[in-house]
PDB file of N, CA and C in Angstrom:
ATOM      1  N   UNK A 924     -73.903 103.113 -20.929  1.00  0.00           N
ATOM      2  CA  UNK A 924     -75.162 103.231 -20.234  1.00  0.00           C
ATOM      3  C   UNK A 924     -76.003 104.305 -20.903  1.00  0.00           C
ATOM      4  N   UNK A 925     -77.284 104.211 -20.753  1.00  0.00           N
ATOM      5  CA  UNK A 925     -78.228 105.088 -21.428  1.00  0.00           C
ATOM      6  C   UNK A 925     -78.419 106.381 -20.645  1.00  0.00           C
ATOM      7  N   UNK A 926     -78.145 107.511 -21.278  1.00  0.00           N
ATOM      8  CA  UNK A 926     -78.378 108.813 -20.653  1.00  0.00           C
ATOM      9  C   UNK A 926     -79.772 109.315 -21.018  1.00  0.00           C
ATOM     10  N   UNK A 927     -80.112 109.247 -22.299  1.00  0.00           N
ATOM     11  CA  UNK A 927     -81.427 109.694 -22.760  1.00  0.00           C
ATOM     12  C   UNK A 927     -81.825 108.892 -23.992  1.00  0.00           C
ATOM     13  N   UNK A 928     -83.083 108.500 -24.031  1.00  0.00           N
ATOM     14  CA  UNK A 928     -83.607 107.759 -25.177  1.00  0.00           C
ATOM     15  C   UNK A 928     -83.801 108.689 -26.379  1.00  0.00           C
ATOM     16  N   UNK A 929     -83.885 108.080 -27.525  1.00  0.00           N
ATOM     17  CA  UNK A 929     -84.160 108.801 -28.760  1.00  0.00           C
ATOM     18  C   UNK A 929     -85.512 109.510 -28.640  1.00  0.00           C
ATOM     19  N   UNK A 930     -85.592 110.709 -29.159  1.00  0.00           N
ATOM     20  CA  UNK A 930     -86.838 111.472 -29.179  1.00  0.00           C
ATOM     21  C   UNK A 930     -86.930 112.182 -30.524  1.00  0.00           C
ATOM     22  N   UNK A 931     -88.074 112.811 -30.819  1.00  0.00           N
ATOM     23  CA  UNK A 931     -88.164 113.560 -32.092  1.00  0.00           C
ATOM     24  C   UNK A 931     -87.135 114.685 -32.183  1.00  0.00           C
ATOM     25  N   UNK A 932     -86.654 115.164 -31.029  1.00  0.00           N
ATOM     26  CA  UNK A 932     -85.707 116.276 -31.032  1.00  0.00           C
ATOM     27  C   UNK A 932     -84.243 115.857 -30.906  1.00  0.00           C
ATOM     28  N   UNK A 933     -83.986 114.626 -30.472  1.00  0.00           N
ATOM     29  CA  UNK A 933     -82.591 114.239 -30.200  1.00  0.00           C
ATOM     30  C   UNK A 933     -82.376 112.740 -30.409  1.00  0.00           C
ATOM     31  N   UNK A 934     -81.143 112.399 -30.773  1.00  0.00           N
ATOM     32  CA  UNK A 934     -80.753 110.996 -30.883  1.00  0.00           C
ATOM     33  C   UNK A 934     -80.547 110.411 -29.490  1.00  0.00           C
ATOM     34  N   UNK A 935     -80.494 109.098 -29.417  1.00  0.00           N
ATOM     35  CA  UNK A 935     -80.182 108.433 -28.162  1.00  0.00           C
ATOM     36  C   UNK A 935     -78.802 108.883 -27.698  1.00  0.00           C
ATOM     37  N   UNK A 936     -78.655 109.142 -26.405  1.00  0.00           N
ATOM     38  CA  UNK A 936     -77.400 109.607 -25.831  1.00  0.00           C
ATOM     39  C   UNK A 936     -76.913 108.560 -24.837  1.00  0.00           C
ATOM     40  N   UNK A 937     -75.719 108.044 -25.074  1.00  0.00           N
ATOM     41  CA  UNK A 937     -75.158 107.015 -24.201  1.00  0.00           C
ATOM     42  C   UNK A 937     -73.833 107.484 -23.607  1.00  0.00           C
ATOM     43  N   UNK A 938     -73.508 106.997 -22.429  1.00  0.00           N
ATOM     44  CA  UNK A 938     -72.239 107.300 -21.785  1.00  0.00           C
ATOM     45  C   UNK A 938     -71.400 106.043 -21.674  1.00  0.00           C
ATOM     46  N   UNK A 939     -70.122 106.203 -21.378  1.00  0.00           N
ATOM     47  CA  UNK A 939     -69.208 105.074 -21.250  1.00  0.00           C
ATOM     48  C   UNK A 939     -68.922 104.774 -19.792  1.00  0.00           C
ATOM     49  N   UNK A 940     -68.976 103.507 -19.437  1.00  0.00           N
ATOM     50  CA  UNK A 940     -68.590 103.077 -18.093  1.00  0.00           C
ATOM     51  C   UNK A 940     -67.073 102.910 -18.072  1.00  0.00           C
ATOM     52  N   UNK A 941     -66.455 103.288 -16.977  1.00  0.00           N
ATOM     53  CA  UNK A 941     -65.007 103.187 -16.839  1.00  0.00           C
ATOM     54  C   UNK A 941     -64.618 101.827 -16.272  1.00  0.00           C
ATOM     55  N   UNK A 942     -63.343 101.473 -16.405  1.00  0.00           N
ATOM     56  CA  UNK A 942     -62.841 100.213 -15.837  1.00  0.00           C
ATOM     57  C   UNK A 942     -63.235 100.142 -14.359  1.00  0.00           C
ATOM     58  N   UNK A 943     -63.602  98.954 -13.909  1.00  0.00           N
ATOM     59  CA  UNK A 943     -64.073  98.764 -12.538  1.00  0.00           C
ATOM     60  C   UNK A 943     -65.585  98.814 -12.433  1.00  0.00           C
ATOM     61  N   UNK A 944     -66.238  99.199 -13.560  1.00  0.00           N
ATOM     62  CA  UNK A 944     -67.693  99.252 -13.623  1.00  0.00           C
ATOM     63  C   UNK A 944     -68.147  98.654 -14.953  1.00  0.00           C
ATOM     64  N   UNK A 945     -69.459  98.438 -15.086  1.00  0.00           N
ATOM     65  CA  UNK A 945     -70.014  97.917 -16.338  1.00  0.00           C
ATOM     66  C   UNK A 945     -71.443  98.415 -16.500  1.00  0.00           C
ATOM     67  N   UNK A 946     -71.921  98.446 -17.734  1.00  0.00           N
ATOM     68  CA  UNK A 946     -73.273  98.946 -18.001  1.00  0.00           C
ATOM     69  C   UNK A 946     -74.342  97.914 -17.652  1.00  0.00           C
ATOM     70  N   UNK A 947     -74.028  96.642 -17.711  1.00  0.00           N
ATOM     71  CA  UNK A 947     -74.915  95.549 -17.313  1.00  0.00           C
ATOM     72  C   UNK A 947     -76.234  95.516 -18.087  1.00  0.00           C
ATOM     73  N   UNK A 948     -76.201  95.890 -19.350  1.00  0.00           N
ATOM     74  CA  UNK A 948     -77.394  95.741 -20.175  1.00  0.00           C
ATOM     75  C   UNK A 948     -77.742  96.977 -20.964  1.00  0.00           C
ATOM     76  N   UNK A 949     -78.523  96.803 -22.014  1.00  0.00           N
ATOM     77  CA  UNK A 949     -78.866  97.872 -22.926  1.00  0.00           C
ATOM     78  C   UNK A 949     -79.726  98.973 -22.351  1.00  0.00           C
ATOM     79  N   UNK A 950     -80.551  98.693 -21.339  1.00  0.00           N
ATOM     80  CA  UNK A 950     -81.420  99.715 -20.759  1.00  0.00           C
ATOM     81  C   UNK A 950     -80.855 100.317 -19.480  1.00  0.00           C
ATOM     82  N   UNK A 951     -79.628  99.979 -19.121  1.00  0.00           N
ATOM     83  CA  UNK A 951     -79.024 100.499 -17.891  1.00  0.00           C
ATOM     84  C   UNK A 951     -78.911 102.017 -17.979  1.00  0.00           C
ATOM     85  N   UNK A 952     -79.255 102.708 -16.897  1.00  0.00           N
ATOM     86  CA  UNK A 952     -79.193 104.162 -16.879  1.00  0.00           C
ATOM     87  C   UNK A 952     -78.008 104.668 -16.066  1.00  0.00           C
ATOM     88  N   UNK A 953     -77.191 103.761 -15.579  1.00  0.00           N
ATOM     89  CA  UNK A 953     -75.975 104.135 -14.861  1.00  0.00           C
ATOM     90  C   UNK A 953     -75.011 102.958 -14.883  1.00  0.00           C
ATOM     91  N   UNK A 954     -73.776 103.207 -14.557  1.00  0.00           N
ATOM     92  CA  UNK A 954     -72.776 102.147 -14.486  1.00  0.00           C
ATOM     93  C   UNK A 954     -72.898 101.440 -13.141  1.00  0.00           C
ATOM     94  N   UNK A 955     -72.662 100.146 -13.149  1.00  0.00           N
ATOM     95  CA  UNK A 955     -72.707  99.342 -11.932  1.00  0.00           C
ATOM     96  C   UNK A 955     -71.288  98.974 -11.535  1.00  0.00           C
ATOM     97  N   UNK A 956     -70.931  99.217 -10.283  1.00  0.00           N
ATOM     98  CA  UNK A 956     -69.603  98.840  -9.794  1.00  0.00           C
ATOM     99  C   UNK A 956     -69.491  97.322  -9.741  1.00  0.00           C
ATOM    100  N   UNK A 957     -68.330  96.817 -10.104  1.00  0.00           N
ATOM    101  CA  UNK A 957     -68.065  95.378 -10.057  1.00  0.00           C
ATOM    102  C   UNK A 957     -67.614  95.021  -8.633  1.00  0.00           C
ATOM    103  N   UNK A 958     -68.556  94.838  -7.735  1.00  0.00           N
ATOM    104  CA  UNK A 958     -68.232  94.627  -6.320  1.00  0.00           C
ATOM    105  C   UNK A 958     -68.664  93.271  -5.776  1.00  0.00           C
ATOM    106  N   UNK A 959     -69.332  92.460  -6.576  1.00  0.00           N
ATOM    107  CA  UNK A 959     -69.703  91.112  -6.109  1.00  0.00           C
ATOM    108  C   UNK A 959     -68.434  90.275  -6.016  1.00  0.00           C
ATOM    109  N   UNK A 960     -68.472  89.188  -5.247  1.00  0.00           N
ATOM    110  CA  UNK A 960     -67.273  88.362  -5.071  1.00  0.00           C
ATOM    111  C   UNK A 960     -66.612  87.971  -6.398  1.00  0.00           C
ATOM    112  N   UNK A 961     -65.343  88.314  -6.514  1.00  0.00           N
ATOM    113  CA  UNK A 961     -64.545  87.935  -7.666  1.00  0.00           C
ATOM    114  C   UNK A 961     -64.718  88.789  -8.903  1.00  0.00           C
ATOM    115  N   UNK A 962     -65.575  89.818  -8.864  1.00  0.00           N
ATOM    116  CA  UNK A 962     -65.829  90.624 -10.054  1.00  0.00           C
ATOM    117  C   UNK A 962     -64.780  91.715 -10.270  1.00  0.00           C
ATOM    118  N   UNK A 963     -64.529  92.002 -11.549  1.00  0.00           N
ATOM    119  CA  UNK A 963     -63.667  93.114 -11.959  1.00  0.00           C
ATOM    120  C   UNK A 963     -64.011  93.491 -13.391  1.00  0.00           C
ATOM    121  N   UNK A 964     -63.563  94.647 -13.837  1.00  0.00           N
ATOM    122  CA  UNK A 964     -63.716  95.079 -15.219  1.00  0.00           C
ATOM    123  C   UNK A 964     -62.428  95.782 -15.610  1.00  0.00           C
ATOM    124  N   UNK A 965     -61.717  95.219 -16.568  1.00  0.00           N
ATOM    125  CA  UNK A 965     -60.398  95.743 -16.928  1.00  0.00           C
ATOM    126  C   UNK A 965     -60.395  96.691 -18.119  1.00  0.00           C
ATOM    127  N   UNK A 966     -61.572  97.027 -18.644  1.00  0.00           N
ATOM    128  CA  UNK A 966     -61.635  97.939 -19.781  1.00  0.00           C
ATOM    129  C   UNK A 966     -62.760  98.958 -19.590  1.00  0.00           C
ATOM    130  N   UNK A 967     -62.611 100.108 -20.221  1.00  0.00           N
ATOM    131  CA  UNK A 967     -63.716 101.056 -20.293  1.00  0.00           C
ATOM    132  C   UNK A 967     -64.764 100.480 -21.254  1.00  0.00           C
ATOM    133  N   UNK A 968     -65.993 100.943 -21.144  1.00  0.00           N
ATOM    134  CA  UNK A 968     -67.097 100.559 -22.032  1.00  0.00           C
ATOM    135  C   UNK A 968     -67.511  99.096 -21.867  1.00  0.00           C
ATOM    136  N   UNK A 969     -67.230  98.479 -20.727  1.00  0.00           N
ATOM    137  CA  UNK A 969     -67.602  97.077 -20.513  1.00  0.00           C
ATOM    138  C   UNK A 969     -69.115  96.947 -20.365  1.00  0.00           C
ATOM    139  N   UNK A 970     -69.685  95.926 -20.960  1.00  0.00           N
ATOM    140  CA  UNK A 970     -71.123  95.685 -20.832  1.00  0.00           C
ATOM    141  C   UNK A 970     -71.434  94.728 -19.691  1.00  0.00           C
ATOM    142  N   UNK A 971     -70.405  94.076 -19.136  1.00  0.00           N
ATOM    143  CA  UNK A 971     -70.594  93.166 -18.003  1.00  0.00           C
ATOM    144  C   UNK A 971     -69.280  93.049 -17.237  1.00  0.00           C
ATOM    145  N   UNK A 972     -69.381  92.728 -15.955  1.00  0.00           N
ATOM    146  CA  UNK A 972     -68.190  92.474 -15.145  1.00  0.00           C
ATOM    147  C   UNK A 972     -67.649  91.088 -15.471  1.00  0.00           C
ATOM    148  N   UNK A 973     -66.362  90.903 -15.307  1.00  0.00           N
ATOM    149  CA  UNK A 973     -65.715  89.599 -15.478  1.00  0.00           C
ATOM    150  C   UNK A 973     -65.512  88.967 -14.108  1.00  0.00           C
ATOM    151  N   UNK A 974     -65.244  87.657 -14.080  1.00  0.00           N
ATOM    152  CA  UNK A 974     -64.930  86.956 -12.838  1.00  0.00           C
ATOM    153  C   UNK A 974     -63.458  86.570 -12.821  1.00  0.00           C
ATOM    154  N   UNK A 975     -62.811  86.822 -11.696  1.00  0.00           N
ATOM    155  CA  UNK A 975     -61.398  86.475 -11.549  1.00  0.00           C
ATOM    156  C   UNK A 975     -61.231  84.961 -11.687  1.00  0.00           C
ATOM    157  N   UNK A 976     -60.275  84.506 -12.484  1.00  0.00           N
ATOM    158  CA  UNK A 976     -60.053  83.078 -12.649  1.00  0.00           C
ATOM    159  C   UNK A 976     -59.339  82.464 -11.436  1.00  0.00           C
ATOM    160  N   UNK A 977     -59.310  81.167 -11.384  1.00  0.00           N
ATOM    161  CA  UNK A 977     -58.620  80.447 -10.309  1.00  0.00           C
ATOM    162  C   UNK A 977     -57.176  80.923 -10.208  1.00  0.00           C
ATOM    163  N   UNK A 978     -56.689  81.046  -8.966  1.00  0.00           N
ATOM    164  CA  UNK A 978     -55.317  81.477  -8.742  1.00  0.00           C
ATOM    165  C   UNK A 978     -55.144  82.973  -8.695  1.00  0.00           C
ATOM    166  N   UNK A 979     -56.250  83.732  -8.839  1.00  0.00           N
ATOM    167  CA  UNK A 979     -56.196  85.190  -8.810  1.00  0.00           C
ATOM    168  C   UNK A 979     -57.334  85.745  -7.950  1.00  0.00           C
ATOM    169  N   UNK A 980     -57.245  87.050  -7.679  1.00  0.00           N
ATOM    170  CA  UNK A 980     -58.321  87.786  -7.016  1.00  0.00           C
ATOM    171  C   UNK A 980     -58.394  89.164  -7.650  1.00  0.00           C
ATOM    172  N   UNK A 981     -59.523  89.850  -7.580  1.00  0.00           N
ATOM    173  CA  UNK A 981     -59.601  91.194  -8.142  1.00  0.00           C
ATOM    174  C   UNK A 981     -58.690  92.168  -7.383  1.00  0.00           C
ATOM    175  N   UNK A 982     -58.147  93.152  -8.096  1.00  0.00           N
ATOM    176  CA  UNK A 982     -57.375  94.199  -7.429  1.00  0.00           C
ATOM    177  C   UNK A 982     -58.326  95.026  -6.559  1.00  0.00           C
ATOM    178  N   UNK A 983     -57.766  95.831  -5.683  1.00  0.00           N
ATOM    179  CA  UNK A 983     -58.582  96.630  -4.766  1.00  0.00           C
ATOM    180  C   UNK A 983     -59.541  97.564  -5.514  1.00  0.00           C
ATOM    181  N   UNK A 984     -59.092  98.126  -6.644  1.00  0.00           N
ATOM    182  CA  UNK A 984     -59.953  99.043  -7.402  1.00  0.00           C
ATOM    183  C   UNK A 984     -60.788  98.328  -8.467  1.00  0.00           C
ATOM    184  N   UNK A 985     -60.695  97.006  -8.514  1.00  0.00           N
ATOM    185  CA  UNK A 985     -61.514  96.163  -9.392  1.00  0.00           C
ATOM    186  C   UNK A 985     -61.271  96.399 -10.878  1.00  0.00           C
ATOM    187  N   UNK A 986     -60.043  96.820 -11.241  1.00  0.00           N
ATOM    188  CA  UNK A 986     -59.746  97.068 -12.649  1.00  0.00           C
ATOM    189  C   UNK A 986     -58.814  96.023 -13.257  1.00  0.00           C
ATOM    190  N   UNK A 987     -58.368  95.066 -12.478  1.00  0.00           N
ATOM    191  CA  UNK A 987     -57.499  93.996 -12.967  1.00  0.00           C
ATOM    192  C   UNK A 987     -57.536  92.867 -11.939  1.00  0.00           C
ATOM    193  N   UNK A 988     -56.765  91.822 -12.199  1.00  0.00           N
ATOM    194  CA  UNK A 988     -56.636  90.749 -11.217  1.00  0.00           C
ATOM    195  C   UNK A 988     -55.188  90.671 -10.745  1.00  0.00           C
ATOM    196  N   UNK A 989     -55.002  90.084  -9.583  1.00  0.00           N
ATOM    197  CA  UNK A 989     -53.672  89.880  -9.008  1.00  0.00           C
ATOM    198  C   UNK A 989     -53.489  88.396  -8.742  1.00  0.00           C
ATOM    199  N   UNK A 990     -52.281  87.912  -8.960  1.00  0.00           N
ATOM    200  CA  UNK A 990     -51.982  86.524  -8.637  1.00  0.00           C
ATOM    201  C   UNK A 990     -52.008  86.327  -7.126  1.00  0.00           C
ATOM    202  N   UNK A 991     -52.454  85.167  -6.697  1.00  0.00           N
ATOM    203  CA  UNK A 991     -52.406  84.845  -5.271  1.00  0.00           C
ATOM    204  C   UNK A 991     -50.942  84.719  -4.844  1.00  0.00           C
ATOM    205  N   UNK A 992     -50.625  85.113  -3.600  1.00  0.00           N
ATOM    206  CA  UNK A 992     -49.247  84.963  -3.108  1.00  0.00           C
ATOM    207  C   UNK A 992     -48.838  83.487  -3.053  1.00  0.00           C
ATOM    208  N   UNK A 993     -47.552  83.260  -3.009  1.00  0.00           N
ATOM    209  CA  UNK A 993     -47.013  81.904  -2.912  1.00  0.00           C
ATOM    210  C   UNK A 993     -47.653  81.192  -1.714  1.00  0.00           C
ATOM    211  N   UNK A 994     -48.017  79.933  -1.894  1.00  0.00           N
ATOM    212  CA  UNK A 994     -48.633  79.069  -0.879  1.00  0.00           C
ATOM    213  C   UNK A 994     -50.056  79.491  -0.518  1.00  0.00           C
ATOM    214  N   UNK A 995     -50.710  80.290  -1.358  1.00  0.00           N
ATOM    215  CA  UNK A 995     -52.108  80.651  -1.184  1.00  0.00           C
ATOM    216  C   UNK A 995     -52.840  80.331  -2.485  1.00  0.00           C
ATOM    217  N   UNK A 996     -54.153  80.210  -2.428  1.00  0.00           N
ATOM    218  CA  UNK A 996     -54.898  79.867  -3.628  1.00  0.00           C
ATOM    219  C   UNK A 996     -56.280  80.512  -3.607  1.00  0.00           C
ATOM    220  N   UNK A 997     -56.900  80.538  -4.760  1.00  0.00           N
ATOM    221  CA  UNK A 997     -58.271  80.955  -4.929  1.00  0.00           C
ATOM    222  C   UNK A 997     -58.891  80.016  -5.963  1.00  0.00           C
ATOM    223  N   UNK A 998     -60.099  79.576  -5.719  1.00  0.00           N
ATOM    224  CA  UNK A 998     -60.759  78.688  -6.679  1.00  0.00           C
ATOM    225  C   UNK A 998     -61.360  79.482  -7.841  1.00  0.00           C
ATOM    226  N   UNK A 999     -61.242  80.809  -7.780  1.00  0.00           N
ATOM    227  CA  UNK A 999     -61.799  81.676  -8.810  1.00  0.00           C
ATOM    228  C   UNK A 999     -63.104  82.294  -8.319  1.00  0.00           C
ATOM    229  N   UNK A1000     -63.506  83.390  -8.942  1.00  0.00           N
ATOM    230  CA  UNK A1000     -64.727  84.117  -8.557  1.00  0.00           C
ATOM    231  C   UNK A1000     -64.753  84.400  -7.073  1.00  0.00           C
ATOM    232  N   UNK A1001     -63.598  84.809  -6.536  1.00  0.00           N
ATOM    233  CA  UNK A1001     -63.443  85.041  -5.101  1.00  0.00           C
ATOM    234  C   UNK A1001     -62.623  86.305  -4.891  1.00  0.00           C
ATOM    235  N   UNK A1002     -62.874  86.985  -3.767  1.00  0.00           N
ATOM    236  CA  UNK A1002     -62.147  88.226  -3.461  1.00  0.00           C
ATOM    237  C   UNK A1002     -60.849  87.996  -2.716  1.00  0.00           C
ATOM    238  N   UNK A1003     -60.629  86.802  -2.216  1.00  0.00           N
ATOM    239  CA  UNK A1003     -59.453  86.550  -1.379  1.00  0.00           C
ATOM    240  C   UNK A1003     -58.709  85.290  -1.828  1.00  0.00           C
ATOM    241  N   UNK A1004     -57.479  85.241  -1.426  1.00  0.00           N
ATOM    242  CA  UNK A1004     -56.654  84.045  -1.589  1.00  0.00           C
ATOM    243  C   UNK A1004     -56.416  83.502  -0.183  1.00  0.00           C
ATOM    244  N   UNK A1005     -56.578  82.204  -0.018  1.00  0.00           N
ATOM    245  CA  UNK A1005     -56.391  81.600   1.311  1.00  0.00           C
ATOM    246  C   UNK A1005     -55.266  80.604   1.317  1.00  0.00           C
TER     247      UNK A1005
END
């Protein structure tokens, strides 16, 4: 994410978003939490959140995915297994 733009006195200063968040674009001035249904980010420096695939849901801290329990399912991009 962008901390400060380039100026005559300084180079552009950027920060890194941690797992569970993403920069969501080149002009972003802060990290965005991956909190929409099914979103997660499993790496630092992510530029976008990922969507949990079918059969999984995001972990509570949104840094990985978890398999749905036996006899439950998720169609993907969902926070729960039913």
